[in-house]
């Protein structure tokens, strides 16, 4: 067990790290953030900050030597250099989870082997591969980078085969996915401790705009709720197969034929921000509890439900108006520059 008072290392300096650090502080821990950028909204609320690159093994080792345990809030970190951390402090979730989740081909193959069903997909490394993929899977579909994509970045919609011919293919590994005709999207968020105890929060319905999460609503409507059990079974299998410790998220499309796996994140997730006020114990606190081997807290609802809206780009400038409604829970991430498409904060309303 890592008792309160110890230092938790967090790789990644964004809002997820910030909310993890705030939850850790509530439990009496200190946090030490490691991130490549000079400005970190996670470091702003933490006891210590190391600015370093994710492949700088010496800097990672020096950082880990000052931590009792290390976690990450960002999955696009090369797995190899993280071995330097393991020599000094335990790293949770396991590096294997990162390797699986950071590559869409690995992720889909891994989940298929456990009985999950993703959209039809094909690996694409050339224009000929793409033409063959479209011939087999059909269009419409989405071409995505295998790695480093997030919030809809690194994705190209292909409505008809001719679109592919017009594309200037980026020189990175790609994947082509058939377009899923879904009725809605939802996520399964679980926490697993080292003894294998697994708990799930209620699944939110997630609505995206331009590939970015706009709103999460709990409880989800009945057509989604009916698919949650099957999705949870898959998520628990994934967590067990990885010997996972911490919070794990799987995203799904709810279709007429049941849940279709979209992607996984080996970390706390935007679609779980509602748990800060809407659950007895939030995803952030339970992640800290799991990695420190403290008893897990209840994931039960603290209200009838909750609605979380992301504040993207200049929507965050409306903070005064948001606060004029006393029932709103406003979270601003403290980012200096507003940019279109950038997640600046979120607001949660409980359904009482
Ligand atoms: P992703 O980053 O892969 O989760 O994609 C972001 C969003 O784009 C998803 O949440 C969906 O709304 C949409 N999307 C991604 N892949 C597909 C697909 N194969 N079929 C339909 N919509 C998709």
Short mmCIF file of C-alpha atoms and ligand atoms in Angstrom, two decimals:
data_model
loop_
_atom_site.label_atom_id
_atom_site.label_comp_id
_atom_site.label_asym_id
_atom_site.label_seq_id
_atom_site.Cartn_x
_atom_site.Cartn_y
_atom_site.Cartn_z
CA UNK A 1 0.00 0.00 0.00
CA UNK A 2 1.17 3.52 -0.74
CA UNK A 3 -0.13 5.62 2.15
CA UNK A 4 -1.30 9.24 1.99
CA UNK A 5 1.66 11.62 2.25
CA UNK A 6 3.62 9.82 -0.47
CA UNK A 7 4.27 11.27 -3.94
CA UNK A 8 2.38 10.09 -7.02
CA UNK A 9 4.04 10.67 -10.40
CA UNK A 10 1.82 11.59 -13.35
CA UNK A 11 3.05 11.38 -16.94
CA UNK A 12 1.20 14.00 -18.96
CA UNK A 13 0.34 17.56 -18.05
CA UNK A 14 -3.22 18.16 -19.27
CA UNK A 15 -6.63 18.41 -17.66
CA UNK A 16 -6.87 14.70 -16.88
CA UNK A 17 -3.65 14.97 -14.89
CA UNK A 18 -4.99 18.11 -13.22
CA UNK A 19 -8.16 16.35 -12.06
CA UNK A 20 -6.15 13.30 -10.94
CA UNK A 21 -3.85 15.59 -8.93
CA UNK A 22 -6.82 17.34 -7.30
CA UNK A 23 -8.32 13.97 -6.31
CA UNK A 24 -4.94 12.80 -5.00
CA UNK A 25 -4.59 15.99 -2.96
CA UNK A 26 -7.96 15.27 -1.32
CA UNK A 27 -6.52 11.97 -0.12
CA UNK A 28 -3.38 13.65 1.22
CA UNK A 29 -0.94 12.74 -1.56
CA UNK A 30 1.56 14.98 -3.32
CA UNK A 31 1.76 14.81 -7.11
CA UNK A 32 4.78 15.22 -9.37
CA UNK A 33 3.92 15.90 -13.02
CA UNK A 34 6.22 14.96 -15.90
CA UNK A 35 5.39 16.53 -19.28
CA UNK A 36 7.27 17.91 -22.29
CA UNK A 37 5.55 21.29 -22.45
CA UNK A 38 6.65 24.27 -20.34
CA UNK A 39 3.10 25.11 -19.29
CA UNK A 40 1.14 22.34 -17.63
CA UNK A 41 -2.32 22.75 -16.16
CA UNK A 42 -1.68 19.59 -14.12
CA UNK A 43 1.57 20.98 -12.73
CA UNK A 44 -0.30 24.16 -11.74
CA UNK A 45 -2.08 22.17 -9.01
CA UNK A 46 0.78 19.77 -8.14
CA UNK A 47 3.69 19.86 -5.74
CA UNK A 48 6.42 19.26 -8.33
CA UNK A 49 6.98 19.41 -12.08
CA UNK A 50 9.63 17.97 -14.35
CA UNK A 51 9.69 19.26 -17.90
CA UNK A 52 11.09 16.44 -20.00
CA UNK A 53 10.57 14.41 -23.14
CA UNK A 54 8.80 11.06 -22.97
CA UNK A 55 11.83 9.33 -24.52
CA UNK A 56 14.43 10.83 -22.16
CA UNK A 57 15.25 7.76 -20.08
CA UNK A 58 17.60 9.56 -17.68
CA UNK A 59 15.01 12.24 -16.91
CA UNK A 60 12.26 9.61 -16.53
CA UNK A 61 14.45 7.62 -14.11
CA UNK A 62 15.26 10.72 -12.03
CA UNK A 63 11.55 11.58 -11.91
CA UNK A 64 10.49 8.05 -10.92
CA UNK A 65 13.14 7.97 -8.17
CA UNK A 66 11.17 10.77 -6.47
CA UNK A 67 7.80 8.97 -6.70
CA UNK A 68 6.23 6.10 -4.76
CA UNK A 69 4.11 5.12 -7.80
CA UNK A 70 3.76 6.47 -11.33
CA UNK A 71 0.68 6.67 -13.56
CA UNK A 72 -0.14 8.33 -16.87
CA UNK A 73 -2.96 10.51 -18.17
CA UNK A 74 -1.88 10.41 -21.81
CA UNK A 75 -1.45 7.28 -23.90
CA UNK A 76 0.64 8.55 -26.78
CA UNK A 77 3.90 7.89 -24.94
CA UNK A 78 6.45 5.47 -26.43
CA UNK A 79 6.39 2.32 -24.29
CA UNK A 80 10.13 1.45 -24.55
CA UNK A 81 11.60 4.32 -22.50
CA UNK A 82 9.08 3.70 -19.71
CA UNK A 83 11.20 0.73 -18.62
CA UNK A 84 13.36 3.40 -16.91
CA UNK A 85 10.43 4.12 -14.59
CA UNK A 86 9.83 0.52 -13.60
CA UNK A 87 13.31 0.30 -12.07
CA UNK A 88 12.39 2.94 -9.50
CA UNK A 89 8.64 2.84 -8.91
CA UNK A 90 5.63 0.73 -9.89
CA UNK A 91 3.88 1.96 -13.05
CA UNK A 92 0.08 1.58 -13.26
CA UNK A 93 -1.78 0.85 -15.52
CA UNK A 94 0.64 -1.68 -17.07
CA UNK A 95 2.77 -0.71 -20.08
CA UNK A 96 1.07 -3.50 -22.05
CA UNK A 97 -2.21 -1.55 -21.81
CA UNK A 98 -0.47 1.45 -23.39
CA UNK A 99 0.98 -0.67 -26.18
CA UNK A 100 -2.43 -2.11 -26.99
CA UNK A 101 -4.39 1.14 -26.77
CA UNK A 102 -2.01 3.46 -28.60
CA UNK A 103 -2.22 1.57 -31.90
CA UNK A 104 -5.65 1.07 -33.48
CA UNK A 105 -4.58 -2.19 -35.16
CA UNK A 106 -3.24 -3.67 -31.90
CA UNK A 107 -6.33 -2.48 -30.07
CA UNK A 108 -8.81 -4.02 -32.49
CA UNK A 109 -6.88 -7.31 -32.78
CA UNK A 110 -6.62 -7.57 -28.99
CA UNK A 111 -10.32 -6.95 -28.45
CA UNK A 112 -11.34 -9.33 -31.26
CA UNK A 113 -9.27 -12.09 -29.66
CA UNK A 114 -11.36 -11.59 -26.50
CA UNK A 115 -14.63 -11.89 -28.42
CA UNK A 116 -15.27 -8.18 -29.01
CA UNK A 117 -16.67 -6.89 -32.30
CA UNK A 118 -15.14 -3.75 -33.83
CA UNK A 119 -16.20 -2.16 -37.14
CA UNK A 120 -14.79 -4.06 -40.13
CA UNK A 121 -11.21 -2.82 -40.56
CA UNK A 122 -8.05 -3.18 -42.61
CA UNK A 123 -4.46 -2.10 -42.12
CA UNK A 124 -3.43 0.47 -44.77
CA UNK A 125 0.19 1.20 -45.67
CA UNK A 126 -0.21 2.23 -49.31
CA UNK A 127 -2.73 3.51 -51.85
CA UNK A 128 -3.11 -0.08 -53.11
CA UNK A 129 -3.95 -1.27 -49.57
CA UNK A 130 -6.59 1.45 -49.30
CA UNK A 131 -8.19 0.52 -52.63
CA UNK A 132 -8.25 -3.15 -51.54
CA UNK A 133 -9.72 -2.21 -48.16
CA UNK A 134 -12.52 -0.19 -49.75
CA UNK A 135 -13.21 -3.00 -52.23
CA UNK A 136 -13.57 -5.49 -49.36
CA UNK A 137 -15.23 -3.36 -46.65
CA UNK A 138 -17.06 -0.85 -48.83
CA UNK A 139 -17.70 2.88 -48.45
CA UNK A 140 -18.55 5.01 -46.60
CA UNK A 141 -15.70 4.48 -44.19
CA UNK A 142 -13.11 6.36 -42.19
CA UNK A 143 -9.38 6.34 -42.78
CA UNK A 144 -7.51 6.93 -39.51
CA UNK A 145 -3.91 7.15 -38.41
CA UNK A 146 -3.03 4.05 -36.39
CA UNK A 147 -1.33 6.14 -33.73
CA UNK A 148 -1.52 9.60 -32.15
CA UNK A 149 -5.10 10.38 -33.17
CA UNK A 150 -7.42 12.02 -30.68
CA UNK A 151 -10.55 14.19 -30.72
CA UNK A 152 -11.19 13.34 -34.39
CA UNK A 153 -7.67 14.38 -35.46
CA UNK A 154 -5.95 12.16 -38.03
CA UNK A 155 -9.24 10.99 -39.61
CA UNK A 156 -10.56 11.27 -43.17
CA UNK A 157 -14.09 10.33 -44.19
CA UNK A 158 -14.33 8.39 -47.41
CA UNK A 159 -17.85 8.62 -48.81
CA UNK A 160 -17.12 6.83 -52.09
CA UNK A 161 -14.10 5.03 -53.60
CA UNK A 162 -13.21 8.09 -55.72
CA UNK A 163 -12.52 10.05 -52.48
CA UNK A 164 -9.63 7.69 -51.77
CA UNK A 165 -8.03 8.32 -55.14
CA UNK A 166 -8.11 12.07 -54.45
CA UNK A 167 -6.49 11.71 -51.02
CA UNK A 168 -2.86 12.60 -50.54
CA UNK A 169 -2.07 9.67 -48.20
CA UNK A 170 -0.02 10.71 -45.16
CA UNK A 171 3.21 8.72 -44.81
CA UNK A 172 2.25 7.07 -41.52
CA UNK A 173 0.64 3.69 -40.72
CA UNK A 174 -3.12 3.89 -41.30
CA UNK A 175 -6.27 1.89 -40.77
CA UNK A 176 -9.50 1.90 -42.77
CA UNK A 177 -12.74 1.28 -40.88
CA UNK A 178 -16.20 0.68 -42.28
CA UNK A 179 -18.68 3.36 -41.20
CA UNK A 180 -20.86 2.10 -38.35
CA UNK A 181 -24.54 3.05 -38.55
CA UNK A 182 -25.09 3.56 -34.85
CA UNK A 183 -28.10 4.65 -32.84
CA UNK A 184 -25.92 6.18 -30.18
CA UNK A 185 -22.50 6.04 -28.53
CA UNK A 186 -21.65 5.06 -24.98
CA UNK A 187 -18.66 4.25 -22.82
CA UNK A 188 -17.90 1.70 -20.15
CA UNK A 189 -15.61 3.02 -17.44
CA UNK A 190 -14.32 0.62 -14.81
CA UNK A 191 -11.77 0.60 -12.03
CA UNK A 192 -9.80 -2.54 -11.25
CA UNK A 193 -7.53 -3.07 -8.25
CA UNK A 194 -4.49 -5.33 -8.01
CA UNK A 195 -6.59 -8.09 -6.41
CA UNK A 196 -8.83 -8.14 -9.51
CA UNK A 197 -11.85 -6.42 -7.94
CA UNK A 198 -13.71 -4.57 -10.73
CA UNK A 199 -16.33 -1.83 -10.39
CA UNK A 200 -18.23 0.01 -13.13
CA UNK A 201 -19.73 3.45 -13.20
CA UNK A 202 -23.07 3.86 -14.96
CA UNK A 203 -22.55 4.11 -18.71
CA UNK A 204 -23.10 7.54 -20.19
CA UNK A 205 -24.57 8.26 -23.59
CA UNK A 206 -21.90 10.24 -25.43
CA UNK A 207 -22.67 12.76 -28.16
CA UNK A 208 -19.84 13.99 -30.38
CA UNK A 209 -19.60 17.05 -32.58
CA UNK A 210 -16.86 17.15 -35.22
CA UNK A 211 -15.27 14.06 -33.66
CA UNK A 212 -15.01 15.71 -30.21
CA UNK A 213 -17.10 14.69 -27.21
CA UNK A 214 -19.72 17.39 -26.65
CA UNK A 215 -22.03 15.88 -24.01
CA UNK A 216 -22.27 12.83 -21.71
CA UNK A 217 -25.62 11.95 -20.14
CA UNK A 218 -26.39 9.48 -17.35
CA UNK A 219 -28.59 7.52 -17.26
CA UNK A 220 -28.32 6.56 -20.92
CA UNK A 221 -31.56 5.87 -22.81
CA UNK A 222 -33.02 2.36 -22.83
CA UNK A 223 -31.63 1.31 -26.22
CA UNK A 224 -28.13 1.92 -24.86
CA UNK A 225 -28.79 0.54 -21.37
CA UNK A 226 -29.82 -2.75 -23.01
CA UNK A 227 -26.30 -3.11 -24.48
CA UNK A 228 -24.29 -2.21 -21.39
CA UNK A 229 -24.11 -5.70 -19.90
CA UNK A 230 -22.44 -7.20 -22.98
CA UNK A 231 -20.10 -4.22 -23.23
CA UNK A 232 -19.14 -4.53 -19.54
CA UNK A 233 -18.35 -8.21 -19.95
CA UNK A 234 -15.92 -7.37 -22.74
CA UNK A 235 -14.37 -4.49 -20.76
CA UNK A 236 -13.84 -6.77 -17.74
CA UNK A 237 -12.18 -9.37 -20.00
CA UNK A 238 -9.86 -6.71 -21.39
CA UNK A 239 -8.96 -5.54 -17.87
CA UNK A 240 -8.32 -9.09 -16.64
CA UNK A 241 -6.25 -10.01 -19.71
CA UNK A 242 -4.02 -6.99 -19.08
CA UNK A 243 -3.83 -7.56 -15.32
CA UNK A 244 -4.99 -3.97 -15.22
CA UNK A 245 -4.73 -1.64 -12.23
CA UNK A 246 -6.55 1.70 -12.39
CA UNK A 247 -9.36 3.19 -14.47
CA UNK A 248 -9.98 1.78 -17.95
CA UNK A 249 -12.41 3.11 -20.59
CA UNK A 250 -13.92 1.35 -23.58
CA UNK A 251 -16.03 3.27 -26.10
CA UNK A 252 -18.85 1.60 -28.03
CA UNK A 253 -21.38 2.24 -30.77
CA UNK A 254 -24.88 1.04 -29.89
CA UNK A 255 -26.24 -0.56 -33.06
CA UNK A 256 -29.31 -2.61 -34.00
CA UNK A 257 -27.01 -5.69 -33.79
CA UNK A 258 -25.63 -4.90 -30.34
CA UNK A 259 -22.52 -3.09 -29.13
CA UNK A 260 -19.68 -2.45 -31.58
CA UNK A 261 -16.32 -1.70 -29.95
CA UNK A 262 -14.81 1.63 -31.05
CA UNK A 263 -11.69 2.22 -28.98
CA UNK A 264 -10.18 1.97 -25.52
CA UNK A 265 -8.27 4.39 -23.33
CA UNK A 266 -6.02 3.09 -20.52
CA UNK A 267 -6.93 6.01 -18.31
CA UNK A 268 -9.63 8.23 -16.88
CA UNK A 269 -11.86 9.56 -19.64
CA UNK A 270 -13.74 12.70 -20.64
CA UNK A 271 -17.02 10.75 -20.66
CA UNK A 272 -16.48 10.10 -16.93
CA UNK A 273 -16.10 13.71 -15.79
CA UNK A 274 -19.70 13.63 -14.56
CA UNK A 275 -18.55 11.21 -11.81
CA UNK A 276 -16.88 14.08 -9.90
CA UNK A 277 -20.29 15.20 -8.65
CA UNK A 278 -22.57 12.47 -10.00
CA UNK A 279 -21.02 9.38 -8.39
CA UNK A 280 -20.23 8.61 -4.75
CA UNK A 281 -16.54 8.28 -5.70
CA UNK A 282 -15.23 9.75 -8.96
CA UNK A 283 -13.14 8.08 -11.65
CA UNK A 284 -10.21 10.29 -10.60
CA UNK A 285 -10.30 9.32 -6.92
CA UNK A 286 -10.81 5.64 -7.64
CA UNK A 287 -7.87 5.66 -10.05
CA UNK A 288 -5.69 7.09 -7.27
CA UNK A 289 -7.10 4.55 -4.79
CA UNK A 290 -6.41 1.64 -7.18
CA UNK A 291 -2.81 2.59 -8.00
CA UNK A 292 -2.05 3.19 -4.31
CA UNK A 293 -3.75 -0.09 -3.26
CA UNK A 294 -6.29 1.72 -1.05
CA UNK A 295 -9.81 0.26 -0.77
CA UNK A 296 -11.90 1.19 -3.82
CA UNK A 297 -14.79 3.61 -3.33
CA UNK A 298 -18.38 3.16 -4.45
CA UNK A 299 -19.13 3.89 -8.11
CA UNK A 300 -22.87 4.24 -7.41
CA UNK A 301 -24.81 7.29 -8.58
CA UNK A 302 -25.00 10.18 -6.11
CA UNK A 303 -28.11 11.58 -7.85
CA UNK A 304 -30.74 10.44 -10.35
CA UNK A 305 -28.26 11.21 -13.07
CA UNK A 306 -25.99 13.87 -14.53
CA UNK A 307 -25.35 15.80 -17.74
CA UNK A 308 -21.81 16.92 -18.56
CA UNK A 309 -21.17 19.44 -21.31
CA UNK A 310 -17.67 20.09 -22.56
CA UNK A 311 -16.62 23.71 -22.91
CA UNK A 312 -14.75 23.69 -26.19
CA UNK A 313 -12.89 26.71 -27.54
CA UNK A 314 -14.53 30.01 -26.68
CA UNK A 315 -17.54 28.30 -25.02
CA UNK A 316 -15.42 28.62 -21.86
CA UNK A 317 -15.65 32.40 -22.13
CA UNK A 318 -19.30 32.04 -21.00
CA UNK A 319 -18.16 31.10 -17.48
CA UNK A 320 -19.95 34.04 -15.83
CA UNK A 321 -23.25 33.12 -17.43
CA UNK A 322 -22.74 29.44 -16.49
CA UNK A 323 -22.12 30.45 -12.88
CA UNK A 324 -25.29 32.55 -12.85
CA UNK A 325 -27.17 29.25 -12.55
CA UNK A 326 -26.37 28.12 -9.01
CA UNK A 327 -26.93 24.44 -9.87
CA UNK A 328 -24.08 24.31 -12.41
CA UNK A 329 -20.76 22.73 -11.43
CA UNK A 330 -18.15 24.59 -13.46
CA UNK A 331 -14.68 23.16 -14.08
CA UNK A 332 -12.17 25.32 -15.95
CA UNK A 333 -8.82 23.75 -16.75
CA UNK A 334 -6.76 26.94 -16.51
CA UNK A 335 -5.45 26.80 -20.08
CA UNK A 336 -3.91 30.12 -21.09
CA UNK A 337 -4.85 30.12 -24.79
CA UNK A 338 -8.33 29.52 -26.19
CA UNK A 339 -8.20 27.63 -29.51
CA UNK A 340 -11.05 26.26 -31.62
CA UNK A 341 -11.58 22.58 -30.78
CA UNK A 342 -9.55 22.82 -27.55
CA UNK A 343 -11.12 21.40 -24.37
CA UNK A 344 -11.09 24.35 -21.98
CA UNK A 345 -13.40 23.06 -19.26
CA UNK A 346 -16.70 21.32 -18.60
CA UNK A 347 -19.93 21.92 -16.74
CA UNK A 348 -21.97 19.27 -14.95
CA UNK A 349 -25.59 19.41 -13.85
CA UNK A 350 -26.98 16.78 -11.56
CA UNK A 351 -30.44 15.36 -12.21
CA UNK A 352 -32.00 15.38 -8.76
P1 LIG B 1 -12.47 8.01 -32.55
O1 LIG B 1 -11.38 9.01 -32.28
O2 LIG B 1 -12.00 6.86 -33.36
O3 LIG B 1 -13.20 7.60 -31.33
O4 LIG B 1 -13.53 8.81 -33.44
C1 LIG B 1 -14.22 9.95 -32.94
C2 LIG B 1 -15.70 9.87 -33.31
O5 LIG B 1 -15.88 9.74 -34.74
C3 LIG B 1 -16.42 8.68 -32.72
O6 LIG B 1 -16.79 8.88 -31.40
C4 LIG B 1 -17.62 8.58 -33.68
O7 LIG B 1 -18.58 9.57 -33.40
C5 LIG B 1 -16.98 8.86 -35.01
N1 LIG B 1 -16.48 7.59 -35.61
C6 LIG B 1 -15.23 7.09 -35.47
N2 LIG B 1 -15.12 5.90 -36.13
C7 LIG B 1 -16.32 5.63 -36.66
C8 LIG B 1 -16.85 4.55 -37.45
N3 LIG B 1 -16.09 3.50 -37.83
N4 LIG B 1 -18.15 4.62 -37.82
C9 LIG B 1 -18.93 5.69 -37.47
N5 LIG B 1 -18.49 6.74 -36.76
C10 LIG B 1 -17.20 6.73 -36.34
#
